[in-house]
Short mmCIF file of C-alpha atoms and ligand atoms in Angstrom, two decimals:
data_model
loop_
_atom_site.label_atom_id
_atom_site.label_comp_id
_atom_site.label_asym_id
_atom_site.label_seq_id
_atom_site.Cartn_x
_atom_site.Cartn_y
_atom_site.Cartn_z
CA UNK Y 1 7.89 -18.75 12.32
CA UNK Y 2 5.25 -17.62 14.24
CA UNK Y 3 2.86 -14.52 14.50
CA UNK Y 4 5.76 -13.15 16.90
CA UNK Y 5 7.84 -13.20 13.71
CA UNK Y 6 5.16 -10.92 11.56
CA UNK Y 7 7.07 -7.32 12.67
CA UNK Y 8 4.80 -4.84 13.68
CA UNK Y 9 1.26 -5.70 12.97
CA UNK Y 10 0.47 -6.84 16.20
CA UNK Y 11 -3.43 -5.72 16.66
CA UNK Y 12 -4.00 -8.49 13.40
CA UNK Y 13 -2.15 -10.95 15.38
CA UNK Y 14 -3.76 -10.61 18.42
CA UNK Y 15 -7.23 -10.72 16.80
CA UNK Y 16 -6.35 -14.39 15.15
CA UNK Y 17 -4.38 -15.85 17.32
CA UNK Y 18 -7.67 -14.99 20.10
CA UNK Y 19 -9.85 -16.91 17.14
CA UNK Y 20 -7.42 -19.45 17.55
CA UNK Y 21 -6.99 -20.27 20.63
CA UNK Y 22 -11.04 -20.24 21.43
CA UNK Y 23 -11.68 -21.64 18.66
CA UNK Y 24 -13.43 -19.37 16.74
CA UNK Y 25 -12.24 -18.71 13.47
CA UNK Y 26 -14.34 -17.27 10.68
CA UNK Y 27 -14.82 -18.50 7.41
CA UNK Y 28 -13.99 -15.10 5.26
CA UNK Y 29 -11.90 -12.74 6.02
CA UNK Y 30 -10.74 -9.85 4.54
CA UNK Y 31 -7.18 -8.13 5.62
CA UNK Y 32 -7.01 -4.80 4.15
CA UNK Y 33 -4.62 -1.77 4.48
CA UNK Y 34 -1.24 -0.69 2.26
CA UNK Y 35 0.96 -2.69 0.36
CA UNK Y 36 3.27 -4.17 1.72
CA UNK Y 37 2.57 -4.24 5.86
CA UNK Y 38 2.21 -8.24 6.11
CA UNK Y 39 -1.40 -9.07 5.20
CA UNK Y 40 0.23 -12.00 2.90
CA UNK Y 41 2.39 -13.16 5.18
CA UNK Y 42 -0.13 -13.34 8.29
CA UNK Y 43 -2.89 -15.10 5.77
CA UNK Y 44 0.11 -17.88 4.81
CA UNK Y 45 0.72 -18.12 9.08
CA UNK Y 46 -2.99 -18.42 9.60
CA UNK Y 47 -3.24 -21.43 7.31
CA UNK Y 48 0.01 -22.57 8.66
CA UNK Y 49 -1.33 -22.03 12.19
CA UNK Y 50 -4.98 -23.94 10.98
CA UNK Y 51 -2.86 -26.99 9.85
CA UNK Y 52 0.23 -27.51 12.15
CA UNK Y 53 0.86 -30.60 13.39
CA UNK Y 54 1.92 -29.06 16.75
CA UNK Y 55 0.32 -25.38 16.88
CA UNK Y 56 1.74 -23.38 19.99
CA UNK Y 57 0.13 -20.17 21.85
CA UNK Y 58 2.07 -18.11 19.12
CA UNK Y 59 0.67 -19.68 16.42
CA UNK Y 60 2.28 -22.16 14.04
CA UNK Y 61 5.09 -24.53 15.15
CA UNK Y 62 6.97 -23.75 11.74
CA UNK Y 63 9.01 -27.29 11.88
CA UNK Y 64 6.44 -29.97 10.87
CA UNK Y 65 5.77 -31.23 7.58
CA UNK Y 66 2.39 -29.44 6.76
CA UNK Y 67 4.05 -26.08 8.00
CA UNK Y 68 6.92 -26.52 5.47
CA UNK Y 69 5.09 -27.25 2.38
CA UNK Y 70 2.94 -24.15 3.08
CA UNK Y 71 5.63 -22.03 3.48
CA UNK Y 72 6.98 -23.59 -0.27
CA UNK Y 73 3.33 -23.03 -1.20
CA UNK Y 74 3.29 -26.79 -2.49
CA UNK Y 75 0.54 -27.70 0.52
CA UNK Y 76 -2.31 -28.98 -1.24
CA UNK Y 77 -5.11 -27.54 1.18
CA UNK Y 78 -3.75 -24.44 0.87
CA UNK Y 79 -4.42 -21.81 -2.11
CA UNK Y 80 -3.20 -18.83 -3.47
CA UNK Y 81 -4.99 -16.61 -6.33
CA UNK Y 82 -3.40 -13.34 -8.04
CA UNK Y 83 -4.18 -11.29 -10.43
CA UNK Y 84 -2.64 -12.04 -13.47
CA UNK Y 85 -1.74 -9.81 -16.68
CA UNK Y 86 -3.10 -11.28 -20.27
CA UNK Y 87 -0.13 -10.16 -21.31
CA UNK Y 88 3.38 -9.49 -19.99
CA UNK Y 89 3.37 -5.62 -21.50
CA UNK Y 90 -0.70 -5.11 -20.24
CA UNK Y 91 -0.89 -2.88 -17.97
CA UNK Y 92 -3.20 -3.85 -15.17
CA UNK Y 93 -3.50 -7.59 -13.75
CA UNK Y 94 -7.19 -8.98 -13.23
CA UNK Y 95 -8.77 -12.30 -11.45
CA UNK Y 96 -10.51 -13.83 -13.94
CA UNK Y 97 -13.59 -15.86 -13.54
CA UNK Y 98 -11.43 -18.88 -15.00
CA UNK Y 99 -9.19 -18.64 -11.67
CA UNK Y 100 -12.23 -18.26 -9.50
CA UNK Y 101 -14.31 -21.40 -10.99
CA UNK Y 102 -10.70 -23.50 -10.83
CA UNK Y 103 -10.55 -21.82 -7.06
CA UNK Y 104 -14.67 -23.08 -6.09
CA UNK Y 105 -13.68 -26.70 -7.50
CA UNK Y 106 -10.41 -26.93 -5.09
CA UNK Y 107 -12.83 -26.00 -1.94
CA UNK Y 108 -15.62 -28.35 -2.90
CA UNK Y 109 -13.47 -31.25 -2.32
CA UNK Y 110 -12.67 -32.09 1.74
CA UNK Y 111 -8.90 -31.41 2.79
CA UNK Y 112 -6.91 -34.21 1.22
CA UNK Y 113 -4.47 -33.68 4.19
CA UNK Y 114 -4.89 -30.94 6.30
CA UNK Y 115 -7.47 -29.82 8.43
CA UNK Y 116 -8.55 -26.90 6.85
CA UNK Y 117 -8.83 -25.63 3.59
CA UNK Y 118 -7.33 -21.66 3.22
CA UNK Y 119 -7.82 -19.93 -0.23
CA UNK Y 120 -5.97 -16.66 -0.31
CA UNK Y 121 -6.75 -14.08 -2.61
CA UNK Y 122 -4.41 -11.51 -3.18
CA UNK Y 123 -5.28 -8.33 -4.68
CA UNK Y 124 -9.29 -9.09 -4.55
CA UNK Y 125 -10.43 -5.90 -5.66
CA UNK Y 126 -8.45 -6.93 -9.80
CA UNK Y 127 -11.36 -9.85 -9.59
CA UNK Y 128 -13.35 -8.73 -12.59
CA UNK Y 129 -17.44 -8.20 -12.24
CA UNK Y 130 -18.01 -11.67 -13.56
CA UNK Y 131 -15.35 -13.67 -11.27
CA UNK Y 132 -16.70 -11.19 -8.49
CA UNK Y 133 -20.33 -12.40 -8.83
CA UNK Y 134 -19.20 -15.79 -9.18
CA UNK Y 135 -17.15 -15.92 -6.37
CA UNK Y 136 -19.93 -13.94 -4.00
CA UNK Y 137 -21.95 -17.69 -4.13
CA UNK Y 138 -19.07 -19.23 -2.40
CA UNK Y 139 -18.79 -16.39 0.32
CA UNK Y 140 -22.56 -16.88 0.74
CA UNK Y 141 -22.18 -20.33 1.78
CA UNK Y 142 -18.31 -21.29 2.51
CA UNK Y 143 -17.40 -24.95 1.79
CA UNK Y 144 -17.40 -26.83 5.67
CA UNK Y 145 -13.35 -27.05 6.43
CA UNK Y 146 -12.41 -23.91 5.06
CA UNK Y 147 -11.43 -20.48 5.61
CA UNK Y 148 -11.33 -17.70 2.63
CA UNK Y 149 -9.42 -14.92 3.25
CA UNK Y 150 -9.08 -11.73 0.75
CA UNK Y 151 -6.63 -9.11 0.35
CA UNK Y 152 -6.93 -5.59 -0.51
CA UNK Y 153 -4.74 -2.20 -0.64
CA UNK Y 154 -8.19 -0.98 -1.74
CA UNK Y 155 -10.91 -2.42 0.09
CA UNK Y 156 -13.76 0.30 -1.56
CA UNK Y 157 -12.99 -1.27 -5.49
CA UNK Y 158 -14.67 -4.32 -3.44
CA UNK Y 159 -18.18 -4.98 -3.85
CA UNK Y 160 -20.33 -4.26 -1.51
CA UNK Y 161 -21.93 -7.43 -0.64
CA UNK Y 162 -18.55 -9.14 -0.77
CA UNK Y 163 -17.48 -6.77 1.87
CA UNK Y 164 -20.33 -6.98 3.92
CA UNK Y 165 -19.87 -11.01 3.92
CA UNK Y 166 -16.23 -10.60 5.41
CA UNK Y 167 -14.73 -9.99 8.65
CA UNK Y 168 -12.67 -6.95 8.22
CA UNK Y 169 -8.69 -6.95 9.64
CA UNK Y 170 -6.94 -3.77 9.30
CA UNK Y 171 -3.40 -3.59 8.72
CA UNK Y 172 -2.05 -0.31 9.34
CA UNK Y 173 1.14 1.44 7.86
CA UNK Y 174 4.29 -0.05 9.65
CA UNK Y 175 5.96 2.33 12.28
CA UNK Y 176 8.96 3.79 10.44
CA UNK Y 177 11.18 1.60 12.98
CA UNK Y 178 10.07 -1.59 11.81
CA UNK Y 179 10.56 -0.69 8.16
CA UNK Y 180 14.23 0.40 9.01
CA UNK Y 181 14.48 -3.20 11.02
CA UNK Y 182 13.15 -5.26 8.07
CA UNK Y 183 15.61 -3.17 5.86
CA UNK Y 184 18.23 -4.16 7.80
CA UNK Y 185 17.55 -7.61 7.05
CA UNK Y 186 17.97 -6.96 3.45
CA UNK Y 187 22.18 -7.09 2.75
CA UNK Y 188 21.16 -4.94 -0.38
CA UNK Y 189 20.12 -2.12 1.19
CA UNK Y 190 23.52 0.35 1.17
CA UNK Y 191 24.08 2.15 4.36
CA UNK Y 192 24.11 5.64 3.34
CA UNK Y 193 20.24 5.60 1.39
CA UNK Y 194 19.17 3.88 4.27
CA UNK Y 195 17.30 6.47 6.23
CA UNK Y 196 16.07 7.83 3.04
CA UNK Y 197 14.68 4.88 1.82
CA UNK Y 198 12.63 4.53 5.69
CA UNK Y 199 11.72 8.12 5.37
CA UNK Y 200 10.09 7.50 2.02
CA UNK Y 201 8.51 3.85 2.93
CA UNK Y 202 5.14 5.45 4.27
CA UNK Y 203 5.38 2.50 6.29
CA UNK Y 204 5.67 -0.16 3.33
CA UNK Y 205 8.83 -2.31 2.64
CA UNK Y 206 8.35 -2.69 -0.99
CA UNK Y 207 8.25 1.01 -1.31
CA UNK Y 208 11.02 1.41 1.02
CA UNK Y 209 12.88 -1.08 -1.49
CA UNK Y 210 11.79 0.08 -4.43
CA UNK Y 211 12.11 3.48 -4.43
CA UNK Y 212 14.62 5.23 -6.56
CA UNK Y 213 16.41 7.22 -4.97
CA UNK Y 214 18.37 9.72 -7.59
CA UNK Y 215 14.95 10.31 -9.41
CA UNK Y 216 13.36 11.10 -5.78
CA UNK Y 217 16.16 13.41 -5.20
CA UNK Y 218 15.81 15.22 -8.93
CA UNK Y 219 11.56 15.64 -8.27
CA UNK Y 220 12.33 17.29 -4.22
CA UNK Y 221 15.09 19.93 -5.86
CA UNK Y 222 12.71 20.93 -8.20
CA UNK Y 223 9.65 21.34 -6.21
CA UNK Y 224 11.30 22.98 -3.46
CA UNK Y 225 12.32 25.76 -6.08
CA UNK Y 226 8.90 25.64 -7.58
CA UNK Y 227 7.94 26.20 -3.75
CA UNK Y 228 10.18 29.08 -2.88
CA UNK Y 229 9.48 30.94 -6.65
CA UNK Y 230 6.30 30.76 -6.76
CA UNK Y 231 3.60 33.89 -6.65
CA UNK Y 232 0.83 36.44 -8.06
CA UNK Y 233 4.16 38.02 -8.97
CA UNK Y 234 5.88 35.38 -11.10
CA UNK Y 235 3.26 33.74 -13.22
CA UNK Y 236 5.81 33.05 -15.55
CA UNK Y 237 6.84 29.99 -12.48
CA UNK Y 238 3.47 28.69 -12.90
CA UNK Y 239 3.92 28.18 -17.16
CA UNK Y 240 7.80 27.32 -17.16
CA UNK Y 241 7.05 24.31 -14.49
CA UNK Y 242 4.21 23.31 -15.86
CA UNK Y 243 5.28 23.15 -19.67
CA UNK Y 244 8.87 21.16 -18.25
CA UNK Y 245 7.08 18.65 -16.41
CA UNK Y 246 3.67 17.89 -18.68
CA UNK Y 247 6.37 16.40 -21.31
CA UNK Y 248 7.41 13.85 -19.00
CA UNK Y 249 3.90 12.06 -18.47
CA UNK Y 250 5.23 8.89 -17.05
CA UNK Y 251 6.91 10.95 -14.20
CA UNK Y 252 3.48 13.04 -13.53
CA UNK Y 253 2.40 10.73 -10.81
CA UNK Y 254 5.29 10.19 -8.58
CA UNK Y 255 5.94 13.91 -8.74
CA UNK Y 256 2.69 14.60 -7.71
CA UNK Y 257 3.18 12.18 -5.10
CA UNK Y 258 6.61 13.77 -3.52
CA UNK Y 259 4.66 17.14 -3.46
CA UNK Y 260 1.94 15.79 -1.59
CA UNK Y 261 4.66 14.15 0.99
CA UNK Y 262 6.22 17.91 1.36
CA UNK Y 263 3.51 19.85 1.49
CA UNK Y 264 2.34 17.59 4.27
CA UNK Y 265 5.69 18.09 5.68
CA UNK Y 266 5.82 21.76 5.42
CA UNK Y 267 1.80 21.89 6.87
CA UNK Y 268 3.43 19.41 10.18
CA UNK Y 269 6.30 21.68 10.11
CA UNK Y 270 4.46 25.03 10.62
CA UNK Y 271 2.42 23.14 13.56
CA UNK Y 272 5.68 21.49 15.07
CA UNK Y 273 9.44 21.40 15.18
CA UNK Y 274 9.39 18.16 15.83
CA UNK Y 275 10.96 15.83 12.54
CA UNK Y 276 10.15 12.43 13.69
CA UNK Y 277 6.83 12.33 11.34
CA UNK Y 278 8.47 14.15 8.34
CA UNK Y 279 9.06 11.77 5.04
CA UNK Y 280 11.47 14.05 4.04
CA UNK Y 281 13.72 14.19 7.46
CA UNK Y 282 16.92 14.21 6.06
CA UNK Y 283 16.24 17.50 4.05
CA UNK Y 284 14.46 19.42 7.00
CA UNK Y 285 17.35 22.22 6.72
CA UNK Y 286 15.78 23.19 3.32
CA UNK Y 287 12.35 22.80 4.80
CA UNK Y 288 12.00 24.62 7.80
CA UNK Y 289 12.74 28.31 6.08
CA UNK Y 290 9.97 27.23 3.13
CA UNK Y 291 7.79 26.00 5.87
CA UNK Y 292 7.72 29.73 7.69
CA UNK Y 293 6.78 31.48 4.20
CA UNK Y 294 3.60 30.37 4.12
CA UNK Y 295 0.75 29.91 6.53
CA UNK Y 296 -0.57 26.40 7.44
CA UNK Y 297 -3.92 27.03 5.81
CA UNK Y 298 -2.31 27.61 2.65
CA UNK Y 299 -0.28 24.44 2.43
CA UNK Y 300 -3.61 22.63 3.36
CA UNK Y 301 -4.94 24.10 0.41
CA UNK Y 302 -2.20 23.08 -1.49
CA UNK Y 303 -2.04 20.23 -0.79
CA UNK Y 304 -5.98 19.52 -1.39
CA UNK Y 305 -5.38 21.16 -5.04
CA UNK Y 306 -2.90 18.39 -5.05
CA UNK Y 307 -5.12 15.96 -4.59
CA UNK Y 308 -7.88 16.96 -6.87
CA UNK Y 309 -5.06 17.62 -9.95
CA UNK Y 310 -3.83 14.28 -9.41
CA UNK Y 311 -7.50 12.38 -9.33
CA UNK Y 312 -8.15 14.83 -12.59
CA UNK Y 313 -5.25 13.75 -14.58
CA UNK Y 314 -5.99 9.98 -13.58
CA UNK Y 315 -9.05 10.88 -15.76
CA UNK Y 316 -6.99 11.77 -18.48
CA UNK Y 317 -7.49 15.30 -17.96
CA UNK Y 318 -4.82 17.51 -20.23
CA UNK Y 319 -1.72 17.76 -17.83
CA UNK Y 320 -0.58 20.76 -19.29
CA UNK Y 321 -3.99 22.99 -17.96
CA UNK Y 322 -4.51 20.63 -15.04
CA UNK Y 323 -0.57 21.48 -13.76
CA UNK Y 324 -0.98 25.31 -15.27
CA UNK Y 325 -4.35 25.25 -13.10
CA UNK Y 326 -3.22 23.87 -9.85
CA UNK Y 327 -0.41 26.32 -9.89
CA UNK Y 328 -2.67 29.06 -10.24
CA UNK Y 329 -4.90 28.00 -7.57
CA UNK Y 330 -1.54 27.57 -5.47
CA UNK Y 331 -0.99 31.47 -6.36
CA UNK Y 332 -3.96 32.01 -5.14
CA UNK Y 333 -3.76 30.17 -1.72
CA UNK Y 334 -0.70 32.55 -1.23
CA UNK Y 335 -2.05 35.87 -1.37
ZN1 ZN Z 1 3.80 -26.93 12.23
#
């Protein structure tokens, strides 16, 4: 295990392993970008690489004793906070300022065997105002020995002055490829829903893996009817859809989600022929004819009415008006 072995994310790997190699790593970092693209794994081959008893020009030797115990996470120089849920039916997962104070006492001490301390903390934008503050004093003046690196999927939830006191990594979405590589790996994954599940990955594994496929399959049928029905002329569309789907809230979001996907499919699709971008490739037979009934600016607009319903309803906004409305809007985009 090496940075060769972290698949596609190799602008991140460069940047460290340079830091390595001339010596010149910072003391907080912060690797940002989508779920699920390898910021936790290059964090864990960072500290492996700061610690190894035999460190090559790829990184970590992945053999000796300090490299193993990181990789069981049993090291004892090297740390990992997560947000945690108070309890197991809560809905969102926080840092707590408990975790951070119990994180500040393990870096005050010197490495008890390696050479460097590494505290990794995953998800850093669930660290809650008070463990935020709190842990700001230690970014302000990092322990000697040690390197702090934070995670994010959502870098802006950070504060400020925490992000100004990082050095930012970007990871970007993984090139569809890779996914379908790392999916490979996976003996689970069942031949046929392969290319589907790449096509719906956005670049991320875990969505690659987690996505269900039957229920994606139910939302695209719908909306491409929705799609193809829709106008000034049938209003009654607009009130049917919307009254079926405000009754399933829990569903509201990921069907919101696939729309976005196709109208951005149907907007590349009126641009270009070419399917290599699409998320939806292995339906482009249904697309293409939707994709020539409308112009491109009105599946832009579409799409940004989208966008707007979707940040309304996470307000708790009524989702029978806030669907009835964005279908109306869509009506109008049309004519
Ligand atoms: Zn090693």
């Amino acid at each position: 295990m090496a940075f060769d072995d972290i698949l596609g994310q190799h602008i991140p790997a460069q940047i460290l392993l340079k830091g390595l190699r001339q010596n010149v790593i910072g003391s907080t970092y912060l690797f940002y970008g989508p779920e699920s693209t390898g910021k936790k794994k290059t964090a864990f081959e960072l500290a492996k690489a700061l610690n190894c008893q035999s460190p090559n020009d790829s990184g970590s030797c992945g053999q000796c004793n300090f490299c193993k115990k990181i990789e069981q996470s049993v090291h004892p120089d090297v740390f990992l906070v997560e947000p945690v849920k108070s309890t197991p039916t809560a809905k969102e997962a926080f840092i707590k300022i408990e975790a951070i104070r119990d994180l500040q006492k393990k870096l005050s001490f010197l490495p008890y065997e390696g050479k460097t301390k590494v505290a990794i903390v995953d998800g850093a934008e669930a660290m809650n105002a008070q463990a935020a503050n709190s842990f700001l004093k230690t970014l302000e003046e990092p322990p000697d020995s040690t390197v702090i690196i934070l995670i994010s999927a959502n870098p802006y939830l950070l504060l400020p002055t925490i992000l100004s006191r990082c050095q930012g990594i970007r990871f970007n979405p993984l090139p569809l490829s890779i996914v379908k590589q790392i999916l490979l790996k996976n003996p689970e994954t069942e031949a046929e829903e392969l290319e589907l599940r790449v096509s719906l990955s956005q670049g991320q594994v875990q969505k690659a893996l987690e996505s269900n496929i039957e229920e994606t399959q139910v939302y695209r049928k719908d909306l491409i009817g929705m799609l193809n029905s829709i106008s000034q002329d049938r209003i009654d569309v607009v009130f049917q859809w919307s009254k079926s789907w405000c009754k399933q809230s829990e569903k509201l979001f990921p069907l919101l989600d696939q729309l976005l996907h196709m109208l951005r499919d149907l907007a590349l699709l009126r641009i270009s022929p070419q399917i290599e971008h699409l998320h939806n490739r292995d339906i482009v037979s249904d697309l293409v004819p939707l994709a020539q009934k409308r112009s491109l600016r009105a599946y832009l607009n579409m799409y940004r009415e989208v966008q707007e319903t979707r940040q309304a309803l996470s307000g708790n906004a009524n989702a029978q008006l806030s669907l009835e409305m964005m279908l109306l809007n869509f009506c109008k985009s049309l004519s």
